[in-house]
Coordinates of C-alpha atoms in Angstrom, one line a residue:
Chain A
X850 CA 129.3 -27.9 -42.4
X851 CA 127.3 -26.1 -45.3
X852 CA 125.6 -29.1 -46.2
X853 CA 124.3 -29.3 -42.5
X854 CA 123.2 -25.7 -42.4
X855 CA 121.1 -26.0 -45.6
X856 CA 119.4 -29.3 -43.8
X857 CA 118.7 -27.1 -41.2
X858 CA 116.6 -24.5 -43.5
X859 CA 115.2 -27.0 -45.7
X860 CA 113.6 -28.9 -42.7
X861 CA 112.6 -25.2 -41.1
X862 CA 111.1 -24.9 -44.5
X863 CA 108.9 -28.1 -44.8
X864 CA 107.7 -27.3 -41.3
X865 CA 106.3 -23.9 -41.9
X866 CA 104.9 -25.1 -45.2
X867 CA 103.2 -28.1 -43.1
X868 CA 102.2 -25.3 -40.5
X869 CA 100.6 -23.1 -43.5
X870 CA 98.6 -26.1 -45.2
X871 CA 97.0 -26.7 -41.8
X872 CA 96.2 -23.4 -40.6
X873 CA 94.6 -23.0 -44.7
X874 CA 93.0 -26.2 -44.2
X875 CA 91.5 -25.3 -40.9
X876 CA 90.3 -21.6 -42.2
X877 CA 88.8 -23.4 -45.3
X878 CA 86.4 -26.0 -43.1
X879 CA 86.2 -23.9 -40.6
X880 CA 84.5 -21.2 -42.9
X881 CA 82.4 -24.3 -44.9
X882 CA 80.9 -24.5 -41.3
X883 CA 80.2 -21.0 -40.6
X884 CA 78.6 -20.9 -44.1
X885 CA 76.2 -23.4 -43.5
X886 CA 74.9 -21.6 -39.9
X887 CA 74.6 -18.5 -41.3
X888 CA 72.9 -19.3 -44.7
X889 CA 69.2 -20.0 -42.9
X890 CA 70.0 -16.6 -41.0
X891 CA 70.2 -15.1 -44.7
X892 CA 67.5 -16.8 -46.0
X893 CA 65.0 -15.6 -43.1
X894 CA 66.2 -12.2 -43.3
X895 CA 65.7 -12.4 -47.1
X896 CA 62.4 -13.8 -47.2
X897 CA 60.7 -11.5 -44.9
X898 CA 62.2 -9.2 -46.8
X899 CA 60.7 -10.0 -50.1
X900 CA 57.0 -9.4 -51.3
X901 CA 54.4 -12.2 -51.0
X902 CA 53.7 -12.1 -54.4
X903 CA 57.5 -12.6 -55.6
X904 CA 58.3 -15.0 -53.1
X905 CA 55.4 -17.6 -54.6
X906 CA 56.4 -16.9 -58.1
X907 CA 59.9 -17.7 -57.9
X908 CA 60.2 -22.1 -59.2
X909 CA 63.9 -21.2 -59.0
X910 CA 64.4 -19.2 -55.7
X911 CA 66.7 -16.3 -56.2
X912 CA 69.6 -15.7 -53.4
X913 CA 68.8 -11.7 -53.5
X914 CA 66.1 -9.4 -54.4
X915 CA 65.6 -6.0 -55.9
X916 CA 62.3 -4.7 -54.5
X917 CA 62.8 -5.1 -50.7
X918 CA 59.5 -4.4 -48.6
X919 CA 59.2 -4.3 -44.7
X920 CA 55.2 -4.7 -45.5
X921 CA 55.6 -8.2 -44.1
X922 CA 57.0 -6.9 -40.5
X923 CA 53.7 -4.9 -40.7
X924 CA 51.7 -7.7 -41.3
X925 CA 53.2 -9.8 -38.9
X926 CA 52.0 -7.3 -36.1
X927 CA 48.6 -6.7 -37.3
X928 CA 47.6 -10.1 -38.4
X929 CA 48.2 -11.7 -35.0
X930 CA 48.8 -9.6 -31.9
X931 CA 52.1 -10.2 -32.5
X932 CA 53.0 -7.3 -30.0
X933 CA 51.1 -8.7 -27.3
X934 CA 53.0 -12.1 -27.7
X935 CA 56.5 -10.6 -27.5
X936 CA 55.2 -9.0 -24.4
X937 CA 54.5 -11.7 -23.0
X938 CA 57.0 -13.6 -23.8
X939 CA 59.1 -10.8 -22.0
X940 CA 56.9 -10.9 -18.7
X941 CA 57.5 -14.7 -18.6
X942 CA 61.1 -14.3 -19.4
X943 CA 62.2 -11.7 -17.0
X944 CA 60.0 -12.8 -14.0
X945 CA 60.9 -16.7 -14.6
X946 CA 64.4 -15.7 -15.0
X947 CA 64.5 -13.3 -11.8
X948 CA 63.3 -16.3 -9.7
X949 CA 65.8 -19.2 -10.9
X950 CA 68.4 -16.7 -10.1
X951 CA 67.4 -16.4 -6.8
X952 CA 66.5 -20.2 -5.9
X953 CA 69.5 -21.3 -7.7
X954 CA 71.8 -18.9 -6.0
X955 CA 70.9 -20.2 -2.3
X956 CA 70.8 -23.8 -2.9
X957 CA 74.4 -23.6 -4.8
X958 CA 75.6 -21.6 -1.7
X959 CA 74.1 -24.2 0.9
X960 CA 75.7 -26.8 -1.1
X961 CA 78.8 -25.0 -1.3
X962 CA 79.6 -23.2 1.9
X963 CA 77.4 -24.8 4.4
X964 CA 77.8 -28.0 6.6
X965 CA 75.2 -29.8 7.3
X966 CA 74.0 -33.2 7.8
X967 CA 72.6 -35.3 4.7
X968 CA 74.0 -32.6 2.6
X969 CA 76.0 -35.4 -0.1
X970 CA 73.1 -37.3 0.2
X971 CA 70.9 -34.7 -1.1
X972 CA 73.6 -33.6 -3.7
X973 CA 73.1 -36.8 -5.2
X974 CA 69.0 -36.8 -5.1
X975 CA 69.4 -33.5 -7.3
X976 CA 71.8 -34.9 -9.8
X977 CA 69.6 -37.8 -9.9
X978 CA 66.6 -35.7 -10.8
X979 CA 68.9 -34.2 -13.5
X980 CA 68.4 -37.4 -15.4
X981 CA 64.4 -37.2 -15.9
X982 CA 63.5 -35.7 -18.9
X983 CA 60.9 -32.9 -18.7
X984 CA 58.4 -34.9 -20.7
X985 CA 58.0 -37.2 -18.1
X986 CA 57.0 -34.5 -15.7
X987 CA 54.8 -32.3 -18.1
X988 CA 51.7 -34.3 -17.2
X989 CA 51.2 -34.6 -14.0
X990 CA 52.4 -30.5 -14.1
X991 CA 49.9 -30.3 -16.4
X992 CA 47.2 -31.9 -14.3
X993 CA 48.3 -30.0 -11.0
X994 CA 48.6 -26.8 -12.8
X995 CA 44.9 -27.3 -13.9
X996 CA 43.4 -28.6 -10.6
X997 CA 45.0 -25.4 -9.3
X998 CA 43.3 -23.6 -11.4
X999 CA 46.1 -21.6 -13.1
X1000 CA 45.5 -22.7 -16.4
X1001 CA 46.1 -19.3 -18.9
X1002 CA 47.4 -17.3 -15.7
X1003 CA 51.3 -16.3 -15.5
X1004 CA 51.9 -18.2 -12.6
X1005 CA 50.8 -21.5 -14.1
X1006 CA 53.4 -20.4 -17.2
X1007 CA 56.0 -19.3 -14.9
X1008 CA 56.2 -21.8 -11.5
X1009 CA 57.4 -25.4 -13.4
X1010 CA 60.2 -23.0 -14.9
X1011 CA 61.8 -22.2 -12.1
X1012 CA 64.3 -24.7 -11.0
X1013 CA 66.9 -26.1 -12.9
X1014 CA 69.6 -28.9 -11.1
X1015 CA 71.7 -28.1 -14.2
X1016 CA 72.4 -24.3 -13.2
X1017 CA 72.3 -25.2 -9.1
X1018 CA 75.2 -27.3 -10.1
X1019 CA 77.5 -25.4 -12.6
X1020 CA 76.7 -22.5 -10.0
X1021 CA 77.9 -24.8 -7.0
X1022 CA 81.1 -26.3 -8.7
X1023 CA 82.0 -22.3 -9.2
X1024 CA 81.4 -21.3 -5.6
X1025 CA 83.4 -24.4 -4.5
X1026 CA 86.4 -22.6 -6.2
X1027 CA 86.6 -19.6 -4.4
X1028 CA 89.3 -20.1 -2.3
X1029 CA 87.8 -20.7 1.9
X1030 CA 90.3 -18.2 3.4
X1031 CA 87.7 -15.9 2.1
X1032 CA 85.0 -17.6 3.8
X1033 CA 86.7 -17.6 6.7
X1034 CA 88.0 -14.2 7.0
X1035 CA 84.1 -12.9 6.3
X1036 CA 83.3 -15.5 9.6
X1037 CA 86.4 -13.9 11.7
X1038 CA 84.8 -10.3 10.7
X1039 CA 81.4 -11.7 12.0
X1040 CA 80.4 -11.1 8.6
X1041 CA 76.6 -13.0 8.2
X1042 CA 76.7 -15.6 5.5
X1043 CA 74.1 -14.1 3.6
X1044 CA 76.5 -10.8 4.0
X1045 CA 79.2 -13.1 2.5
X1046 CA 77.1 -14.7 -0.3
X1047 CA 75.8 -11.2 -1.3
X1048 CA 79.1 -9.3 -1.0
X1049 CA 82.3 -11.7 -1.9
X1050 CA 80.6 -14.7 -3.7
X1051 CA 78.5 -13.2 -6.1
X1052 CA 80.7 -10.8 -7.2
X1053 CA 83.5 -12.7 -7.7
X1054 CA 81.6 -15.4 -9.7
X1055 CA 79.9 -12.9 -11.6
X1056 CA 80.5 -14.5 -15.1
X1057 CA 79.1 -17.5 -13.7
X1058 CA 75.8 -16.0 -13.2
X1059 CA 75.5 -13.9 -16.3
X1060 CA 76.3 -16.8 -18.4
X1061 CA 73.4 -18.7 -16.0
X1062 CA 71.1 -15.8 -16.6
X1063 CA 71.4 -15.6 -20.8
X1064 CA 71.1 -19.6 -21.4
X1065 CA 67.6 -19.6 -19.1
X1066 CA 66.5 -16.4 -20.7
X1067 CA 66.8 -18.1 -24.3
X1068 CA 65.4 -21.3 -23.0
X1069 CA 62.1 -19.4 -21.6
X1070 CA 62.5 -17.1 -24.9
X1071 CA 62.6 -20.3 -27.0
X1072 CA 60.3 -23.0 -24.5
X1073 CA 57.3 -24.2 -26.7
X1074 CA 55.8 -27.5 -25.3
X1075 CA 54.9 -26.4 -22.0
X1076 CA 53.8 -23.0 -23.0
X1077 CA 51.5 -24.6 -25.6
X1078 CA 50.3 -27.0 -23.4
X1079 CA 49.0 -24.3 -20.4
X1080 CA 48.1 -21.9 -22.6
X1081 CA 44.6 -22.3 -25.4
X1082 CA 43.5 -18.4 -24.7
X1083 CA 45.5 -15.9 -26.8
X1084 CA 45.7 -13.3 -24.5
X1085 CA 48.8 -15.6 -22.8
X1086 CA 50.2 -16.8 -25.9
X1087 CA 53.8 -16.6 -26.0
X1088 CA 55.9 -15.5 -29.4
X1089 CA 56.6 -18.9 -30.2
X1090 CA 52.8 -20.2 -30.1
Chain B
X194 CA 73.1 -24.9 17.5
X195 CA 69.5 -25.1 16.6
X196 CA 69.0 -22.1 14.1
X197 CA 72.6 -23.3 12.9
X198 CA 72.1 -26.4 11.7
X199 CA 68.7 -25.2 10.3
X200 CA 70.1 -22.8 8.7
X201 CA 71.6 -25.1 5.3
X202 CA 68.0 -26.1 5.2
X203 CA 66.2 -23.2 4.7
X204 CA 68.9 -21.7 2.2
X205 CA 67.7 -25.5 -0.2
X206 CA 63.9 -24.6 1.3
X207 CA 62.7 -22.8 -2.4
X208 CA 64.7 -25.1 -4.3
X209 CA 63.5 -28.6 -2.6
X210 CA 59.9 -27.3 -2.7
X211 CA 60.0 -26.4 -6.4
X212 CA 61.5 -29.7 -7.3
X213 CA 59.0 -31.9 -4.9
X214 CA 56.1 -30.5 -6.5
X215 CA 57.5 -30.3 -10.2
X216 CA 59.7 -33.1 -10.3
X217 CA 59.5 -35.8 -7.1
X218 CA 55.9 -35.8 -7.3
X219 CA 55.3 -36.2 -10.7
X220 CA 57.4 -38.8 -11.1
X221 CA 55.4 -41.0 -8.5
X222 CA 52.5 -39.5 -10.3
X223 CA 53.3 -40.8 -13.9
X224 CA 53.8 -44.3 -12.1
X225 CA 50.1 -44.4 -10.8
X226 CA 49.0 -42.9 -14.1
X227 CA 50.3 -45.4 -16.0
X228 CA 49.1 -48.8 -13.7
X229 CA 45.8 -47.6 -14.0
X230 CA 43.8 -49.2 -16.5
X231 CA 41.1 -47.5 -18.4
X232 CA 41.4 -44.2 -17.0
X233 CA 39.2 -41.6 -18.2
X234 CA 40.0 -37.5 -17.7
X235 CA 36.7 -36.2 -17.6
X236 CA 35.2 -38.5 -14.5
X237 CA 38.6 -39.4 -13.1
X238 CA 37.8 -42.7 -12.4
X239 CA 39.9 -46.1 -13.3
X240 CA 38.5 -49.8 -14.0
X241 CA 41.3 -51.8 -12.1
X242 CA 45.5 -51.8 -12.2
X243 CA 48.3 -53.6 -14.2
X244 CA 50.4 -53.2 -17.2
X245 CA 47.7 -53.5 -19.8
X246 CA 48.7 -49.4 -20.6
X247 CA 52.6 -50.7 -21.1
X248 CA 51.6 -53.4 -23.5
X249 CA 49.0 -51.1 -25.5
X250 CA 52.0 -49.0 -25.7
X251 CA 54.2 -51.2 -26.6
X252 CA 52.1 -52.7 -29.4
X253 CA 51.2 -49.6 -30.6
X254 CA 52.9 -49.4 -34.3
X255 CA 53.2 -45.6 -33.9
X256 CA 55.0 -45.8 -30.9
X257 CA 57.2 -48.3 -32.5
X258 CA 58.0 -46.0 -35.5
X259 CA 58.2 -43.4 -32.5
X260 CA 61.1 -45.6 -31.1
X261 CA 62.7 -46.2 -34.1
X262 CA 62.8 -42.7 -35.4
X263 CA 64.2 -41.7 -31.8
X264 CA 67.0 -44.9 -31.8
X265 CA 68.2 -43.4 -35.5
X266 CA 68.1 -40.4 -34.7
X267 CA 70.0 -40.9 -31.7
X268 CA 72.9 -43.0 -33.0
X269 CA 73.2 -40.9 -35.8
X270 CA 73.3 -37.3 -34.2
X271 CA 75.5 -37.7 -31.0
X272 CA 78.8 -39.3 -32.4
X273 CA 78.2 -37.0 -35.3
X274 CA 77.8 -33.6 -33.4
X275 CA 80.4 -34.6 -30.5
X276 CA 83.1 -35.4 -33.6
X277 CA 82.2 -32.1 -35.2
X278 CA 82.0 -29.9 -32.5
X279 CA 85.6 -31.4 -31.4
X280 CA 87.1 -30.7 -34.9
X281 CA 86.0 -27.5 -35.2
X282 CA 86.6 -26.8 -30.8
X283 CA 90.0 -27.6 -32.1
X284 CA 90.6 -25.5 -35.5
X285 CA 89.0 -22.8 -33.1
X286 CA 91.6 -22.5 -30.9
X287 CA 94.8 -22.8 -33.2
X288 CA 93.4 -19.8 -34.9
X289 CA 95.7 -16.9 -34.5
X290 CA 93.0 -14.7 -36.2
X291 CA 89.7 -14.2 -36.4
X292 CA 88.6 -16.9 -33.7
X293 CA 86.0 -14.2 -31.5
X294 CA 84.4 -13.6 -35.2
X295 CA 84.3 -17.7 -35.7
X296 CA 83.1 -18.5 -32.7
X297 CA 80.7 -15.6 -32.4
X298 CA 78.9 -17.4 -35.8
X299 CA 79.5 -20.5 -34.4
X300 CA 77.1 -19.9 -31.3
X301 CA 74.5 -17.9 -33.3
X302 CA 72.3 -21.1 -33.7
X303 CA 72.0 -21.4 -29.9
X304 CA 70.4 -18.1 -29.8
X305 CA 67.5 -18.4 -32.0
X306 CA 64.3 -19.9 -31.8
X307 CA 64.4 -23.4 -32.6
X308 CA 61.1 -23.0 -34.3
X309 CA 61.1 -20.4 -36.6
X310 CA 65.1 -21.6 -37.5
X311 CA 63.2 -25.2 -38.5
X312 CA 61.2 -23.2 -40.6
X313 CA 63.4 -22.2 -42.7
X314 CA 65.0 -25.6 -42.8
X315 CA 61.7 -27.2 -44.1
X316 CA 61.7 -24.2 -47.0
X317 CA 65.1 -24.8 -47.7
X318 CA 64.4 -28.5 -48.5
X319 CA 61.0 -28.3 -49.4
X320 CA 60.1 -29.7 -53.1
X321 CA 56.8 -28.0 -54.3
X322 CA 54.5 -28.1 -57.3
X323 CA 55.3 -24.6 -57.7
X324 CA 59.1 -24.3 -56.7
X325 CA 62.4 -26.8 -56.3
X326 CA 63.5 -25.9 -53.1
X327 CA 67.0 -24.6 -52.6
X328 CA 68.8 -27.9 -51.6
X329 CA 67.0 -29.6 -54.7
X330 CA 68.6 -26.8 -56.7
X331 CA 72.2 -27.5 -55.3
X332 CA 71.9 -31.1 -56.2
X333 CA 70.8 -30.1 -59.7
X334 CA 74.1 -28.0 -59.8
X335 CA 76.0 -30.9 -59.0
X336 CA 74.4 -33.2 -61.5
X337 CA 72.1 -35.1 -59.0
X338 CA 68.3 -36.2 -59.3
X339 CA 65.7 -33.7 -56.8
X340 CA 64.3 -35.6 -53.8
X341 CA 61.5 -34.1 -51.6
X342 CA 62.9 -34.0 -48.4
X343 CA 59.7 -32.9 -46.0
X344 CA 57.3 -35.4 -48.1
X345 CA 59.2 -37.6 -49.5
X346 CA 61.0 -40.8 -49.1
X347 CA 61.8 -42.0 -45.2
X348 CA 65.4 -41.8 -45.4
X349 CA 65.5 -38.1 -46.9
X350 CA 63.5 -37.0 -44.1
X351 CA 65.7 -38.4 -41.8
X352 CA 68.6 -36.8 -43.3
X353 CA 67.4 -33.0 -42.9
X354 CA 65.7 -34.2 -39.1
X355 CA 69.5 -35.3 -38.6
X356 CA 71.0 -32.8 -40.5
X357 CA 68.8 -29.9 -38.4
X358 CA 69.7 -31.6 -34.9
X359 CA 73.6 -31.2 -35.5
X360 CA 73.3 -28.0 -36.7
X361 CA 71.0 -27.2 -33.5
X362 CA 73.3 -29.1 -30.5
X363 CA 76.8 -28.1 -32.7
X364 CA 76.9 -24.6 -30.6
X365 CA 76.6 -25.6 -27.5
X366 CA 79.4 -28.8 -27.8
X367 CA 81.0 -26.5 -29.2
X368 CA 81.3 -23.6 -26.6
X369 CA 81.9 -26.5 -23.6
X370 CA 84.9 -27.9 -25.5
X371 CA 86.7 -24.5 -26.4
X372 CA 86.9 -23.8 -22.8
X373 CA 87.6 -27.2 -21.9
X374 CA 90.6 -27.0 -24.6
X375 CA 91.5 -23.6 -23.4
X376 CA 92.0 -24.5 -19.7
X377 CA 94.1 -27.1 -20.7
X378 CA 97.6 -26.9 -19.0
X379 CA 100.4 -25.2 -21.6
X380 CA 103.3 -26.6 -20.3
X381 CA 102.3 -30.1 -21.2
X382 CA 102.2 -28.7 -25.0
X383 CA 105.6 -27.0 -24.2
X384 CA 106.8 -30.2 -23.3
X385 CA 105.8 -32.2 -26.4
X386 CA 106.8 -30.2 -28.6
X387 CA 110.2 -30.3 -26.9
X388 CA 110.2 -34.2 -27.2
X389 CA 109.3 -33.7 -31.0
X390 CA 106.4 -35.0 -30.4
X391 CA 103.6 -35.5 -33.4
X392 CA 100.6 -33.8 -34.0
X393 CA 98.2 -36.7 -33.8
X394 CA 100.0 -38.6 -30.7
X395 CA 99.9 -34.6 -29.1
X396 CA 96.4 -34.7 -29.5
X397 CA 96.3 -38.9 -28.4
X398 CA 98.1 -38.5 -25.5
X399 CA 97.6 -35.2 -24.0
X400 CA 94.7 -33.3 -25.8
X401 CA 92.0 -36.1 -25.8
X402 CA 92.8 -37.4 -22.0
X403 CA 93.0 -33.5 -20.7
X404 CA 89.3 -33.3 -22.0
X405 CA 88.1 -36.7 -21.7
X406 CA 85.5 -35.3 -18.6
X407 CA 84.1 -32.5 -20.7
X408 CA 83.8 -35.0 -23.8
X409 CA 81.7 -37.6 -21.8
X410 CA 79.7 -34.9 -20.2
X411 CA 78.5 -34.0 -24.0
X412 CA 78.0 -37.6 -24.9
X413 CA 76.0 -38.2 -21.8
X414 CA 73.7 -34.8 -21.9
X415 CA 73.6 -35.4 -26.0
X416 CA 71.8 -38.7 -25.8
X417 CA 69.3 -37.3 -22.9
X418 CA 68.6 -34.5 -25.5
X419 CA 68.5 -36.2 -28.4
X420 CA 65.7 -39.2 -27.0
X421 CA 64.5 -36.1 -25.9
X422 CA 63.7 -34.6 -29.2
X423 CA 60.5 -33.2 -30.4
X424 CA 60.0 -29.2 -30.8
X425 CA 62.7 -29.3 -33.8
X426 CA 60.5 -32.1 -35.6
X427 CA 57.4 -30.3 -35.3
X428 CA 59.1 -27.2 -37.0
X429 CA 60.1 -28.9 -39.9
X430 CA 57.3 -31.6 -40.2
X431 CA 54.0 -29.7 -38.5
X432 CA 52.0 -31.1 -35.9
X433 CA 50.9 -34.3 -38.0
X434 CA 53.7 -36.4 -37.1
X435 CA 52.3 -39.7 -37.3
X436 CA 51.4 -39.3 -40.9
X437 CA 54.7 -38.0 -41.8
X438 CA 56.2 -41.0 -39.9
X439 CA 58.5 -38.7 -38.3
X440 CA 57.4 -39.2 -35.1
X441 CA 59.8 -39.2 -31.6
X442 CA 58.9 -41.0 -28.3
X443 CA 58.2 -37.4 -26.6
X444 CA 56.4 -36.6 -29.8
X445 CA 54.0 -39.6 -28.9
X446 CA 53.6 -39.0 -25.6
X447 CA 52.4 -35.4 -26.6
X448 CA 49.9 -36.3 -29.0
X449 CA 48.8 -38.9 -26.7
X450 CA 48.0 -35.8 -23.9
X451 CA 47.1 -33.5 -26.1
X452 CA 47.2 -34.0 -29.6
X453 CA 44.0 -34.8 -31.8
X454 CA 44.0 -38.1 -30.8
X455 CA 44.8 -37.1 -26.8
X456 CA 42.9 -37.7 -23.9
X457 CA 45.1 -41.1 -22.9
X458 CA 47.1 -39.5 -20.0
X459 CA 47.3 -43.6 -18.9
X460 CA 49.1 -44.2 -22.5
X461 CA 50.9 -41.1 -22.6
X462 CA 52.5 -41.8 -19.0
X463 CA 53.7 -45.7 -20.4
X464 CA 55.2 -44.1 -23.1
X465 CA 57.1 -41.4 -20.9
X466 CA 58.2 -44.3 -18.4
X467 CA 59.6 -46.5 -21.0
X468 CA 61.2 -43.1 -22.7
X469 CA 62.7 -42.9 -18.7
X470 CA 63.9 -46.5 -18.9
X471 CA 65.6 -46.3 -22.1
X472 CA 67.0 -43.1 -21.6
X473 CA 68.6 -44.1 -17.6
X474 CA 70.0 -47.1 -18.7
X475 CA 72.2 -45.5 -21.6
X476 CA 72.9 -43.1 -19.2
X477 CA 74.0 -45.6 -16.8
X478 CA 76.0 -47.5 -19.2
X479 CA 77.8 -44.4 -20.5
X480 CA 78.7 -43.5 -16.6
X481 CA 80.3 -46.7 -16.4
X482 CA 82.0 -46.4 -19.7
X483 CA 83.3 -43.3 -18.4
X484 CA 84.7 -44.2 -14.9
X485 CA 86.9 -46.6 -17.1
X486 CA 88.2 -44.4 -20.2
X487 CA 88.0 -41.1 -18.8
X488 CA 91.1 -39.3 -16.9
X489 CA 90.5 -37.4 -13.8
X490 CA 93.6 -35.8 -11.9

């Protein structure tokens, strides 16, 4: 009988050690990881940080330094209208942003809610056009922005932004989830649907839509090709140009 | 019945206009482009059709290195990053502690601008006249030989170009497959570990199936992206990427617009056609992979 009990703690025992060597080994690789992302976060912070002079005359570079200056943040807004960039980059960002909400929003919601004919059809066009990289588009954008005319103009940075399958479709999956006695409660009220879209669906897939919002304001924050290719005048340069 | 069933229509109206005129037509676009032989930009005229503009492309040695730069870097990066992402997707969410502050880090590379983080990349790795370059001084540390990874020999610069994508797409894998992880179903767990069952058949048989969709979604999306490439190599090589021989197929297609040597929207449209080719038919053969490995309830 005693023998058995001390099986029983001796196996209890091996277990939690197993249990502790993994959770060490996780924290330890885990951490290796996070070390690696954040060091270029340090290393930009510390080097703009540091004096041009100090920075070229270190052959060893040193992890820290003793005379931090902010001179180069100064520089950096009077050596290039730096200011003027990051506003522009804002305009482009908010109004760009503003509009994919919009356009995504209603086509998710006629996917979603609304019968009509051709509608799986057309589902499948727009994950087809999913597949085609922007690249392949980018010239004859280029080409039809120009002809337009709205070369160096907002709207020639802001209209090929707009629309993005990808969001349409993580947007539509979430309205599919709402449960349809909703839907149909809103109809039995005579509730409009655009009542319904504005008042239940929205709300309730409100964390949807946020996260929607911040990945397509870092991807206009962060867009270079296009922005580059529209833009040669300064005055619509973007922070990343 | 009229206004109803017109209704859908005009809800999709902003949507199917801005993806007819930004998408639809451009694609038929790029086909003419890129049948047209001799065209020149400035007088908009052509000299006759065919696929002379495929086969210049197609002979063109930078556009081969382009291809072959693109192929490595594909193979290399997706299995790499998917199989990262997943390890560290599922150290995140055994944590007990600490996971928010993990994962916070974790996603901070999605946030920034892919530019000025390459930046930083190419100063970390860089090997100067006048300074090592931090890497080089880590391998010195651990008794190696310094290797100029921006200038130097082919495969070092496609180490850091590999190195920089993973560290790039890692965030995003990552923050798919912790909620893919997190939504699987407890009791299944429960259950297991009731049966006595072991870590690596848990994760086998119940772990790896539960996510499968999520998983092939990464694969498929990661090799789009990754043939995809080209604003991360400019950051860490410059502009010049045919000398560098760094060059990706979009990178190509780019300099072919627009670069120094650009003017050859016929070229540039070959290139982004063949890109299109190569880039649907992996995607097609990784959707059929899928419909036979991966579990839907």
């Amino acid at each position: 009988m005693s023998t058995k009990n001390t099986d029983f703690k001796n196996i209890e025992r091996t277990a939690k050690n197993r249990e502790k060597t993994w959770k060490i080994i996780t924290y330890v690789l885990l951490t290796f990881w996070a070390l690696i992302v954040l060091f270029p976060f340090y290393w930009m912070v510390l080097t703009s940080v540091k004096s041009y002079g100090a920075y070229n005359a270190e052959y060893i570079p040193q992890l820290y330094t003793l005379a931090p200056t902010l001179q180069n943040y100064v520089d950096a807004f009077t050596a290039v209208p730096l200011a003027k960039y990051f506003l522009n980059t804002i305009i482009f960002t908010v109004i760009t942003t503003l509009i994919m909400l919009m356009v995504t929003v209603f086509a998710a919601f006629a996917f979603a809610r609304l019968e009509f004919r051709g509608r799986n059809l057309l589902f499948t066009l727009f994950l087809a056009l999913m597949m085609i990289p922007n690249e392949l588009v980018i010239i004859t954008n280029f080409v039809t922005i120009t002809n337009l005319g709205l070369r160096n103009t907002f709207t020639g940075l802001i209209l090929p932004s707009i629309t993005s399958v990808f969001y349409i479709y993580l947007l539509k999956e979430n309205f599919e989830q709402v449960p349809d006695e909703l839907y149909k409660a809103a109809k039995v009220d005579g509730t409009s649907d655009l009542k319904y879209l504005f008042k239940v669906l929205i709300p309730i897939c409100q964390p949807t839509i946020v996260t929607i919002t911040i990945l397509k304001v870092i991807e206009c924050w962060n867009s270079y090709v296009w922005p580059r290719l529209i833009t040669d005048s300064p005055t619509y340069f973007l922070v990343s140009n | 019945m009229n206004t109803r069933s017109l209704k859908p229509w005009l809800y999709l109206l902003p949507a199917i206009l801005f993806l007819t005129a930004f998408m639809v037509y451009p694609l038929f676009d790029v086909f003419v482009y890129s049948v047209e032989e001799g065209y020149n930009f400035a007088s908009q005229t052509y000299s006759g059709t065919g696929i002379y503009n495929y086969s210049y492309v197609l002979h063109d040695q930078y556009f081969l290195q382009a291809v072959k730069n693109t192929f490595i870097l594909v193979i290399i990066t997706v299995p790499l990053s998917t199989g990262i992402a997943l390890l560290i997707s599922l150290g995140l969410n055994s944590l007990p502690k600490l996971k928010d502050l993990y994962q916070t880090i974790f996603f901070l590379p999605y946030v920034t601008n892919t530019l000025a983080v390459g930046l930083v990349f190419m100063i970390l790795f860089k090997k100067t006249p006048y300074s090592e370059g931090f890497v080089n001084l880590l391998i010195h540390f651990f008794g190696g030989e310094s290797v100029d990874f921006i200038e130097g020999p082919y495969w070092a610069k496609m180490f850091v170009m590999c190195f920089y994508t993973v560290w790039i797409v890692l965030p995003f894998k990552i923050l798919i497959l912790t909620s893919a992880l997190a939504s699987v179903d407890q009791d299944l767990y429960k259950a297991a570990k009731v049966d006595g069952t072991s870590r690596l058949r848990i994760f086998y048989k119940i772990t790896l199936p539960m996510i499968s969709p999520m998983i092939f979604y990464l694969i498929i999306t990661g090799f789009i992206g990754a043939f995809k490439a080209y604003s991360d190599v400019v950051a860490i090589f410059g502009v010049n990427l045919n000398a560098a021989g760094m060059n990706t197929i979009v990178g190509y297609v780019y300099d072919m617009l627009y670069g120094d040597s650009g003017g050859y929207p016929s070229f540039a449209s070959a290139a982004a056609l063949i890109l299109f080719a190569i880039v649907l038919t992996i995607t097609c053969i990784n959707l059929l992979v899928s419909r036979k490995k991966v579990y839907y309830d």
